[in-house]
Amino acid sequence: MIPLPLDELRGLGELDGDGDATGLTIDSRTAGPGDLFVAVRGGRAFVGAARAQGAATLVPDGEHAALAQ
């Protein structure tokens, strides 16, 4: 994956993390350093686990909630 600056995602929802994401996952069990965990519907409960494993996290909100479906 081409590194994605997390700053470009600010405004899409609750973003926790900085730097660049080099991986993307919706499964907190596979999340790790360099990954962006996107919480799909019901995934908010797993944000803490993803952060504990070193991943940045995004919980889409408002008009961007469709990202989580």
CSV table of N, CA and C in Angstrom, one decimal:
chain,number,residue,atom,x,y,z
A,1,MET,N,0.8,-1.2,0.0
A,1,MET,CA,0.0,0.0,0.0
A,1,MET,C,0.9,1.2,0.0
A,2,ILE,N,0.5,2.2,-0.8
A,2,ILE,CA,1.2,3.5,-0.8
A,2,ILE,C,0.9,4.2,0.5
A,3,PRO,N,1.9,4.7,1.2
A,3,PRO,CA,1.7,5.4,2.5
A,3,PRO,C,0.6,6.5,2.4
A,4,LEU,N,-0.4,6.5,3.3
A,4,LEU,CA,-1.4,7.5,3.3
A,4,LEU,C,-1.3,8.3,4.5
A,5,PRO,N,-1.0,9.6,4.3
A,5,PRO,CA,-0.9,10.5,5.5
A,5,PRO,C,-2.3,10.6,6.2
A,6,LEU,N,-2.2,10.3,7.5
A,6,LEU,CA,-3.5,10.2,8.3
A,6,LEU,C,-4.1,11.6,8.3
A,7,ASP,N,-3.3,12.7,8.2
A,7,ASP,CA,-3.9,14.0,8.3
A,7,ASP,C,-4.9,14.2,7.2
A,8,GLU,N,-4.8,13.5,6.1
A,8,GLU,CA,-5.7,13.6,5.0
A,8,GLU,C,-7.1,13.1,5.3
A,9,LEU,N,-7.2,12.3,6.4
A,9,LEU,CA,-8.5,11.7,6.8
A,9,LEU,C,-9.2,12.5,7.9
A,10,ARG,N,-8.5,13.5,8.4
A,10,ARG,CA,-9.2,14.3,9.5
A,10,ARG,C,-10.4,14.9,8.9
A,11,GLY,N,-11.5,14.9,9.7
A,11,GLY,CA,-12.7,15.4,9.2
A,11,GLY,C,-13.7,14.3,8.7
A,12,LEU,N,-13.2,13.1,8.6
A,12,LEU,CA,-14.1,12.0,8.2
A,12,LEU,C,-14.8,11.3,9.4
A,13,GLY,N,-14.3,11.6,10.6
A,13,GLY,CA,-14.9,11.0,11.8
A,13,GLY,C,-13.8,11.1,12.9
A,14,GLU,N,-14.0,10.2,13.9
A,14,GLU,CA,-13.0,10.2,15.0
A,14,GLU,C,-11.8,9.5,14.6
A,15,LEU,N,-10.7,10.2,14.4
A,15,LEU,CA,-9.4,9.7,14.0
A,15,LEU,C,-8.4,9.7,15.1
A,16,ASP,N,-7.8,8.6,15.5
A,16,ASP,CA,-6.8,8.6,16.5
A,16,ASP,C,-5.5,8.0,15.9
A,17,GLY,N,-4.5,8.8,15.8
A,17,GLY,CA,-3.3,8.4,15.2
A,17,GLY,C,-2.6,9.5,14.4
A,18,ASP,N,-1.4,9.4,14.1
A,18,ASP,CA,-0.7,10.4,13.3
A,18,ASP,C,0.3,9.7,12.4
A,19,GLY,N,1.0,10.4,11.5
A,19,GLY,CA,1.9,9.8,10.6
A,19,GLY,C,1.2,9.3,9.4
A,20,ASP,N,1.8,8.2,8.8
A,20,ASP,CA,1.2,7.6,7.6
A,20,ASP,C,0.7,6.2,7.9
A,21,ALA,N,-0.4,5.8,7.3
A,21,ALA,CA,-0.9,4.4,7.3
A,21,ALA,C,-0.3,3.7,6.1
A,22,THR,N,0.2,2.5,6.4
A,22,THR,CA,0.8,1.7,5.3
A,22,THR,C,-0.1,0.4,5.1
A,23,GLY,N,-1.1,0.3,5.9
A,23,GLY,CA,-2.0,-0.9,5.8
A,23,GLY,C,-3.4,-0.5,6.2
A,24,LEU,N,-4.4,-1.2,5.8
A,24,LEU,CA,-5.8,-0.9,6.1
A,24,LEU,C,-6.5,-2.2,6.6
A,25,THR,N,-7.2,-2.1,7.6
A,25,THR,CA,-7.9,-3.3,8.1
A,25,THR,C,-9.3,-2.9,8.8
A,26,ILE,N,-10.2,-3.9,8.7
A,26,ILE,CA,-11.5,-3.7,9.5
A,26,ILE,C,-11.5,-4.8,10.6
A,27,ASP,N,-10.5,-5.5,10.7
A,27,ASP,CA,-10.4,-6.6,11.7
A,27,ASP,C,-9.4,-6.3,12.8
A,28,SER,N,-9.8,-5.9,14.0
A,28,SER,CA,-8.9,-5.5,15.0
A,28,SER,C,-7.9,-6.6,15.4
A,29,ARG,N,-8.2,-7.8,15.1
A,29,ARG,CA,-7.2,-8.9,15.4
A,29,ARG,C,-6.0,-8.9,14.5
A,30,THR,N,-6.1,-8.3,13.4
A,30,THR,CA,-5.0,-8.2,12.4
A,30,THR,C,-4.3,-6.8,12.4
A,31,ALA,N,-4.9,-5.9,13.2
A,31,ALA,CA,-4.3,-4.5,13.3
A,31,ALA,C,-3.0,-4.5,14.0
A,32,GLY,N,-2.1,-3.6,13.5
A,32,GLY,CA,-0.8,-3.5,14.1
A,32,GLY,C,-0.2,-2.1,13.7
A,33,PRO,N,1.0,-1.9,14.1
A,33,PRO,CA,1.7,-0.6,13.8
A,33,PRO,C,1.7,-0.4,12.3
A,34,GLY,N,1.4,0.8,11.9
A,34,GLY,CA,1.4,1.2,10.5
A,34,GLY,C,0.0,1.0,9.9
A,35,ASP,N,-0.9,0.3,10.5
A,35,ASP,CA,-2.2,0.0,10.0
A,35,ASP,C,-3.2,1.1,10.4
A,36,LEU,N,-4.2,1.3,9.6
A,36,LEU,CA,-5.4,2.1,9.9
A,36,LEU,C,-6.6,1.1,10.1
A,37,PHE,N,-7.1,1.0,11.3
A,37,PHE,CA,-8.3,0.2,11.5
A,37,PHE,C,-9.5,1.1,11.3
A,38,VAL,N,-10.4,0.7,10.4
A,38,VAL,CA,-11.6,1.5,10.1
A,38,VAL,C,-12.7,0.7,10.8
A,39,ALA,N,-13.4,1.3,11.7
A,39,ALA,CA,-14.5,0.7,12.5
A,39,ALA,C,-15.7,0.7,11.6
A,40,VAL,N,-16.1,-0.5,11.1
A,40,VAL,CA,-17.3,-0.7,10.3
A,40,VAL,C,-18.4,-0.8,11.4
A,41,ARG,N,-19.7,-0.9,10.9
A,41,ARG,CA,-20.8,-0.9,11.8
A,41,ARG,C,-20.6,-2.0,12.9
A,42,GLY,N,-20.7,-1.6,14.1
A,42,GLY,CA,-20.4,-2.5,15.3
A,42,GLY,C,-18.9,-2.6,15.7
A,43,GLY,N,-18.1,-1.9,14.9
A,43,GLY,CA,-16.6,-2.0,15.2
A,43,GLY,C,-16.1,-1.1,16.2
A,44,ARG,N,-16.9,-0.1,16.7
A,44,ARG,CA,-16.4,0.8,17.7
A,44,ARG,C,-16.0,0.0,18.9
A,45,ALA,N,-16.6,-1.1,19.3
A,45,ALA,CA,-16.2,-1.9,20.4
A,45,ALA,C,-14.8,-2.4,20.3
A,46,PHE,N,-14.2,-2.4,19.1
A,46,PHE,CA,-12.9,-3.0,18.9
A,46,PHE,C,-11.8,-2.0,18.7
A,47,VAL,N,-12.1,-0.7,18.8
A,47,VAL,CA,-11.2,0.4,18.6
A,47,VAL,C,-10.0,0.3,19.6
A,48,GLY,N,-10.4,0.1,20.9
A,48,GLY,CA,-9.4,0.0,21.9
A,48,GLY,C,-8.4,-1.1,21.7
A,49,ALA,N,-8.8,-2.3,21.2
A,49,ALA,CA,-7.9,-3.4,20.9
A,49,ALA,C,-7.0,-3.0,19.8
A,50,ALA,N,-7.5,-2.4,18.7
A,50,ALA,CA,-6.7,-2.0,17.6
A,50,ALA,C,-5.6,-1.0,18.0
A,51,ARG,N,-6.0,0.0,18.9
A,51,ARG,CA,-5.0,1.0,19.4
A,51,ARG,C,-4.0,0.3,20.2
A,52,ALA,N,-4.4,-0.7,21.1
A,52,ALA,CA,-3.4,-1.4,21.9
A,52,ALA,C,-2.4,-2.1,21.1
A,53,GLN,N,-2.7,-2.5,19.9
A,53,GLN,CA,-1.8,-3.2,19.0
A,53,GLN,C,-1.0,-2.3,18.2
A,54,GLY,N,-1.2,-1.0,18.4
A,54,GLY,CA,-0.4,0.0,17.7
A,54,GLY,C,-1.0,0.6,16.4
A,55,ALA,N,-2.2,0.3,16.1
A,55,ALA,CA,-2.8,0.8,14.9
A,55,ALA,C,-3.5,2.2,15.1
A,56,ALA,N,-3.5,3.0,14.1
A,56,ALA,CA,-4.4,4.2,14.1
A,56,ALA,C,-5.8,3.7,13.9
A,57,THR,N,-6.8,4.5,14.3
A,57,THR,CA,-8.1,4.1,14.2
A,57,THR,C,-9.0,5.2,13.6
A,58,LEU,N,-10.0,4.9,12.9
A,58,LEU,CA,-11.0,5.8,12.3
A,58,LEU,C,-12.4,5.2,12.5
A,59,VAL,N,-13.2,6.1,13.2
A,59,VAL,CA,-14.6,5.7,13.3
A,59,VAL,C,-15.4,6.8,12.5
A,60,PRO,N,-15.8,6.4,11.3
A,60,PRO,CA,-16.5,7.4,10.4
A,60,PRO,C,-17.8,7.9,11.1
A,61,ASP,N,-18.1,9.2,10.9
A,61,ASP,CA,-19.4,9.7,11.4
A,61,ASP,C,-20.1,10.7,10.5
A,62,GLY,N,-21.2,11.1,10.8
A,62,GLY,CA,-22.0,12.0,10.0
A,62,GLY,C,-22.2,11.6,8.6
A,63,GLU,N,-21.9,12.5,7.7
A,63,GLU,CA,-22.1,12.2,6.2
A,63,GLU,C,-21.1,11.1,5.7
A,64,HIS,N,-20.1,10.8,6.5
A,64,HIS,CA,-19.1,9.8,6.1
A,64,HIS,C,-19.4,8.4,6.7
A,65,ALA,N,-20.6,8.3,7.4
A,65,ALA,CA,-20.9,7.0,8.0
A,65,ALA,C,-21.1,5.9,7.0
A,66,ALA,N,-21.3,6.2,5.8
A,66,ALA,CA,-21.4,5.1,4.7
A,66,ALA,C,-20.1,4.4,4.6
A,67,LEU,N,-19.0,5.0,5.0
A,67,LEU,CA,-17.7,4.3,4.9
A,67,LEU,C,-17.7,3.1,5.9
A,68,ALA,N,-18.5,3.1,6.9
A,68,ALA,CA,-18.5,2.1,7.9
A,68,ALA,C,-19.5,1.0,7.6
A,69,GLN,N,-20.2,1.0,6.5
A,69,GLN,CA,-21.2,0.0,6.2
A,69,GLN,C,-20.6,-1.1,5.3
